Amino acid sequence: MHRINQTHDFASFYRVEICANLFEEFSVVREWGRVGRHGRQIIQLFPDLVSASTAADKVRETAIKRGYQRI
C-alpha cells in the first residue's frame, strides 16, 4: 500500500505479509516508511493461519483508514 501526502511533499509505504516459519507458526510482517528509504519492521507470531490472517486484515483496514491505498 502507499500514501502520497501532497501538503508535506512525501510518499510513504506500508507492507503487510503473512509468512510460515520452521516451527509451524505463522508470522505477520509489517513494514512501513518513506519511499526510497529503509522502513521499520515488526514481526508478530501466531499459532495458526486463521489468526494470522485476521490480524493482517485488521492491520490493512487500519492503514486504509489512515489514507493508504492498495497498489
mmCIF file with all atom_site columns, N, CA, C and O in Angstrom, residues 6-31:
data_model
loop_
_atom_site.group_PDB
_atom_site.id
_atom_site.type_symbol
_atom_site.label_atom_id
_atom_site.label_alt_id
_atom_site.label_comp_id
_atom_site.label_asym_id
_atom_site.label_entity_id
_atom_site.label_seq_id
_atom_site.pdbx_PDB_ins_code
_atom_site.Cartn_x
_atom_site.Cartn_y
_atom_site.Cartn_z
_atom_site.occupancy
_atom_site.B_iso_or_equiv
_atom_site.pdbx_formal_charge
_atom_site.auth_seq_id
_atom_site.auth_comp_id
_atom_site.auth_asym_id
_atom_site.auth_atom_id
_atom_site.pdbx_PDB_model_num
ATOM 1   N N  . GLN A 1 6  ? 0.530  15.326  -0.502 1.00 0.00 ? 6  GLN A N  1
ATOM 2   C CA . GLN A 1 6  ? 0.883  16.474  -1.330 1.00 0.00 ? 6  GLN A CA 1
ATOM 3   C C  . GLN A 1 6  ? 1.241  17.695  -0.491 1.00 0.00 ? 6  GLN A C  1
ATOM 4   O O  . GLN A 1 6  ? 2.087  18.494  -0.872 1.00 0.00 ? 6  GLN A O  1
ATOM 5   N N  . THR A 1 7  ? 0.616  17.845  0.656  1.00 0.00 ? 7  THR A N  1
ATOM 6   C CA . THR A 1 7  ? 0.852  19.007  1.513  1.00 0.00 ? 7  THR A CA 1
ATOM 7   C C  . THR A 1 7  ? 2.290  19.042  2.007  1.00 0.00 ? 7  THR A C  1
ATOM 8   O O  . THR A 1 7  ? 2.949  20.067  1.980  1.00 0.00 ? 7  THR A O  1
ATOM 9   N N  . HIS A 1 8  ? 2.796  17.900  2.474  1.00 0.00 ? 8  HIS A N  1
ATOM 10  C CA . HIS A 1 8  ? 4.149  17.834  3.022  1.00 0.00 ? 8  HIS A CA 1
ATOM 11  C C  . HIS A 1 8  ? 5.151  17.261  2.028  1.00 0.00 ? 8  HIS A C  1
ATOM 12  O O  . HIS A 1 8  ? 6.314  17.064  2.364  1.00 0.00 ? 8  HIS A O  1
ATOM 13  N N  . ASP A 1 9  ? 4.707  16.953  0.814  1.00 0.00 ? 9  ASP A N  1
ATOM 14  C CA . ASP A 1 9  ? 5.564  16.514  -0.286 1.00 0.00 ? 9  ASP A CA 1
ATOM 15  C C  . ASP A 1 9  ? 6.390  15.268  0.060  1.00 0.00 ? 9  ASP A C  1
ATOM 16  O O  . ASP A 1 9  ? 7.605  15.266  -0.015 1.00 0.00 ? 9  ASP A O  1
ATOM 17  N N  . PHE A 1 10 ? 5.693  14.187  0.479  1.00 0.00 ? 10 PHE A N  1
ATOM 18  C CA . PHE A 1 10 ? 6.382  12.921  0.678  1.00 0.00 ? 10 PHE A CA 1
ATOM 19  C C  . PHE A 1 10 ? 5.447  11.766  0.349  1.00 0.00 ? 10 PHE A C  1
ATOM 20  O O  . PHE A 1 10 ? 4.236  11.904  0.353  1.00 0.00 ? 10 PHE A O  1
ATOM 21  N N  . ALA A 1 11 ? 6.047  10.629  0.050  1.00 0.00 ? 11 ALA A N  1
ATOM 22  C CA . ALA A 1 11 ? 5.296  9.411   -0.231 1.00 0.00 ? 11 ALA A CA 1
ATOM 23  C C  . ALA A 1 11 ? 5.742  8.348   0.768  1.00 0.00 ? 11 ALA A C  1
ATOM 24  O O  . ALA A 1 11 ? 6.927  8.241   1.090  1.00 0.00 ? 11 ALA A O  1
ATOM 25  N N  . SER A 1 12 ? 4.793  7.581   1.269  1.00 0.00 ? 12 SER A N  1
ATOM 26  C CA . SER A 1 12 ? 5.127  6.533   2.227  1.00 0.00 ? 12 SER A CA 1
ATOM 27  C C  . SER A 1 12 ? 4.510  5.211   1.787  1.00 0.00 ? 12 SER A C  1
ATOM 28  O O  . SER A 1 12 ? 3.613  5.174   0.955  1.00 0.00 ? 12 SER A O  1
ATOM 29  N N  . PHE A 1 13 ? 5.039  4.124   2.356  1.00 0.00 ? 13 PHE A N  1
ATOM 30  C CA . PHE A 1 13 ? 4.549  2.792   2.019  1.00 0.00 ? 13 PHE A CA 1
ATOM 31  C C  . PHE A 1 13 ? 4.221  2.021   3.280  1.00 0.00 ? 13 PHE A C  1
ATOM 32  O O  . PHE A 1 13 ? 4.693  2.348   4.369  1.00 0.00 ? 13 PHE A O  1
ATOM 33  N N  . TYR A 1 14 ? 3.395  0.999   3.122  1.00 0.00 ? 14 TYR A N  1
ATOM 34  C CA . TYR A 1 14 ? 3.023  0.104   4.218  1.00 0.00 ? 14 TYR A CA 1
ATOM 35  C C  . TYR A 1 14 ? 2.847  -1.279  3.607  1.00 0.00 ? 14 TYR A C  1
ATOM 36  O O  . TYR A 1 14 ? 2.083  -1.439  2.664  1.00 0.00 ? 14 TYR A O  1
ATOM 37  N N  . ARG A 1 15 ? 3.579  -2.247  4.118  1.00 0.00 ? 15 ARG A N  1
ATOM 38  C CA . ARG A 1 15 ? 3.520  -3.612  3.576  1.00 0.00 ? 15 ARG A CA 1
ATOM 39  C C  . ARG A 1 15 ? 3.113  -4.567  4.688  1.00 0.00 ? 15 ARG A C  1
ATOM 40  O O  . ARG A 1 15 ? 3.629  -4.504  5.803  1.00 0.00 ? 15 ARG A O  1
ATOM 41  N N  . VAL A 1 16 ? 2.166  -5.447  4.384  1.00 0.00 ? 16 VAL A N  1
ATOM 42  C CA . VAL A 1 16 ? 1.714  -6.474  5.317  1.00 0.00 ? 16 VAL A CA 1
ATOM 43  C C  . VAL A 1 16 ? 1.838  -7.814  4.610  1.00 0.00 ? 16 VAL A C  1
ATOM 44  O O  . VAL A 1 16 ? 1.335  -7.989  3.498  1.00 0.00 ? 16 VAL A O  1
ATOM 45  N N  . GLU A 1 17 ? 2.504  -8.761  5.262  1.00 0.00 ? 17 GLU A N  1
ATOM 46  C CA . GLU A 1 17 ? 2.756  -10.063 4.647  1.00 0.00 ? 17 GLU A CA 1
ATOM 47  C C  . GLU A 1 17 ? 2.589  -11.167 5.693  1.00 0.00 ? 17 GLU A C  1
ATOM 48  O O  . GLU A 1 17 ? 2.960  -10.996 6.845  1.00 0.00 ? 17 GLU A O  1
ATOM 49  N N  . ILE A 1 18 ? 2.025  -12.285 5.272  1.00 0.00 ? 18 ILE A N  1
ATOM 50  C CA . ILE A 1 18 ? 1.902  -13.462 6.142  1.00 0.00 ? 18 ILE A CA 1
ATOM 51  C C  . ILE A 1 18 ? 2.923  -14.493 5.681  1.00 0.00 ? 18 ILE A C  1
ATOM 52  O O  . ILE A 1 18 ? 2.992  -14.811 4.497  1.00 0.00 ? 18 ILE A O  1
ATOM 53  N N  . CYS A 1 19 ? 3.716  -15.009 6.621  1.00 0.00 ? 19 CYS A N  1
ATOM 54  C CA . CYS A 1 19 ? 4.768  -15.984 6.308  1.00 0.00 ? 19 CYS A CA 1
ATOM 55  C C  . CYS A 1 19 ? 4.677  -17.170 7.270  1.00 0.00 ? 19 CYS A C  1
ATOM 56  O O  . CYS A 1 19 ? 4.370  -16.994 8.441  1.00 0.00 ? 19 CYS A O  1
ATOM 57  N N  . ALA A 1 20 ? 4.976  -18.347 6.763  1.00 0.00 ? 20 ALA A N  1
ATOM 58  C CA . ALA A 1 20 ? 5.091  -19.535 7.614  1.00 0.00 ? 20 ALA A CA 1
ATOM 59  C C  . ALA A 1 20 ? 6.550  -19.664 8.040  1.00 0.00 ? 20 ALA A C  1
ATOM 60  O O  . ALA A 1 20 ? 7.461  -19.359 7.273  1.00 0.00 ? 20 ALA A O  1
ATOM 61  N N  . ASN A 1 21 ? 6.769  -20.116 9.281  1.00 0.00 ? 21 ASN A N  1
ATOM 62  C CA . ASN A 1 21 ? 8.147  -20.317 9.713  1.00 0.00 ? 21 ASN A CA 1
ATOM 63  C C  . ASN A 1 21 ? 8.430  -21.802 9.951  1.00 0.00 ? 21 ASN A C  1
ATOM 64  O O  . ASN A 1 21 ? 7.550  -22.648 9.768  1.00 0.00 ? 21 ASN A O  1
ATOM 65  N N  . LEU A 1 22 ? 9.622  -22.123 10.372 1.00 0.00 ? 22 LEU A N  1
ATOM 66  C CA . LEU A 1 22 ? 10.044 -23.516 10.536 1.00 0.00 ? 22 LEU A CA 1
ATOM 67  C C  . LEU A 1 22 ? 9.431  -24.206 11.755 1.00 0.00 ? 22 LEU A C  1
ATOM 68  O O  . LEU A 1 22 ? 9.550  -25.414 11.902 1.00 0.00 ? 22 LEU A O  1
ATOM 69  N N  . PHE A 1 23 ? 8.799  -23.449 12.634 1.00 0.00 ? 23 PHE A N  1
ATOM 70  C CA . PHE A 1 23 ? 8.247  -24.001 13.866 1.00 0.00 ? 23 PHE A CA 1
ATOM 71  C C  . PHE A 1 23 ? 6.736  -24.175 13.802 1.00 0.00 ? 23 PHE A C  1
ATOM 72  O O  . PHE A 1 23 ? 6.061  -24.198 14.826 1.00 0.00 ? 23 PHE A O  1
ATOM 73  N N  . GLU A 1 24 ? 6.202  -24.267 12.600 1.00 0.00 ? 24 GLU A N  1
ATOM 74  C CA . GLU A 1 24 ? 4.773  -24.446 12.354 1.00 0.00 ? 24 GLU A CA 1
ATOM 75  C C  . GLU A 1 24 ? 3.935  -23.312 12.930 1.00 0.00 ? 24 GLU A C  1
ATOM 76  O O  . GLU A 1 24 ? 2.807  -23.510 13.374 1.00 0.00 ? 24 GLU A O  1
ATOM 77  N N  . GLU A 1 25 ? 4.508  -22.125 12.921 1.00 0.00 ? 25 GLU A N  1
ATOM 78  C CA . GLU A 1 25 ? 3.789  -20.919 13.320 1.00 0.00 ? 25 GLU A CA 1
ATOM 79  C C  . GLU A 1 25 ? 3.678  -20.024 12.085 1.00 0.00 ? 25 GLU A C  1
ATOM 80  O O  . GLU A 1 25 ? 4.316  -20.264 11.070 1.00 0.00 ? 25 GLU A O  1
ATOM 81  N N  . PHE A 1 26 ? 2.876  -18.989 12.212 1.00 0.00 ? 26 PHE A N  1
ATOM 82  C CA . PHE A 1 26 ? 2.721  -18.032 11.122 1.00 0.00 ? 26 PHE A CA 1
ATOM 83  C C  . PHE A 1 26 ? 3.082  -16.645 11.638 1.00 0.00 ? 26 PHE A C  1
ATOM 84  O O  . PHE A 1 26 ? 2.777  -16.302 12.772 1.00 0.00 ? 26 PHE A O  1
ATOM 85  N N  . SER A 1 27 ? 3.738  -15.884 10.793 1.00 0.00 ? 27 SER A N  1
ATOM 86  C CA . SER A 1 27 ? 4.169  -14.538 11.148 1.00 0.00 ? 27 SER A CA 1
ATOM 87  C C  . SER A 1 27 ? 3.431  -13.524 10.289 1.00 0.00 ? 27 SER A C  1
ATOM 88  O O  . SER A 1 27 ? 3.217  -13.749 9.104  1.00 0.00 ? 27 SER A O  1
ATOM 89  N N  . VAL A 1 28 ? 3.060  -12.425 10.913 1.00 0.00 ? 28 VAL A N  1
ATOM 90  C CA . VAL A 1 28 ? 2.566  -11.266 10.172 1.00 0.00 ? 28 VAL A CA 1
ATOM 91  C C  . VAL A 1 28 ? 3.692  -10.241 10.215 1.00 0.00 ? 28 VAL A C  1
ATOM 92  O O  . VAL A 1 28 ? 4.092  -9.782  11.288 1.00 0.00 ? 28 VAL A O  1
ATOM 93  N N  . VAL A 1 29 ? 4.232  -9.942  9.044  1.00 0.00 ? 29 VAL A N  1
ATOM 94  C CA . VAL A 1 29 ? 5.334  -8.995  8.921  1.00 0.00 ? 29 VAL A CA 1
ATOM 95  C C  . VAL A 1 29 ? 4.753  -7.672  8.450  1.00 0.00 ? 29 VAL A C  1
ATOM 96  O O  . VAL A 1 29 ? 4.091  -7.606  7.420  1.00 0.00 ? 29 VAL A O  1
ATOM 97  N N  . ARG A 1 30 ? 5.008  -6.625  9.223  1.00 0.00 ? 30 ARG A N  1
ATOM 98  C CA . ARG A 1 30 ? 4.557  -5.278  8.850  1.00 0.00 ? 30 ARG A CA 1
ATOM 99  C C  . ARG A 1 30 ? 5.790  -4.419  8.649  1.00 0.00 ? 30 ARG A C  1
ATOM 100 O O  . ARG A 1 30 ? 6.686  -4.401  9.486  1.00 0.00 ? 30 ARG A O  1
ATOM 101 N N  . GLU A 1 31 ? 5.829  -3.718  7.535  1.00 0.00 ? 31 GLU A N  1
ATOM 102 C CA . GLU A 1 31 ? 6.939  -2.819  7.246  1.00 0.00 ? 31 GLU A CA 1
ATOM 103 C C  . GLU A 1 31 ? 6.358  -1.506  6.735  1.00 0.00 ? 31 GLU A C  1
ATOM 104 O O  . GLU A 1 31 ? 5.434  -1.511  5.927  1.00 0.00 ? 31 GLU A O  1
#
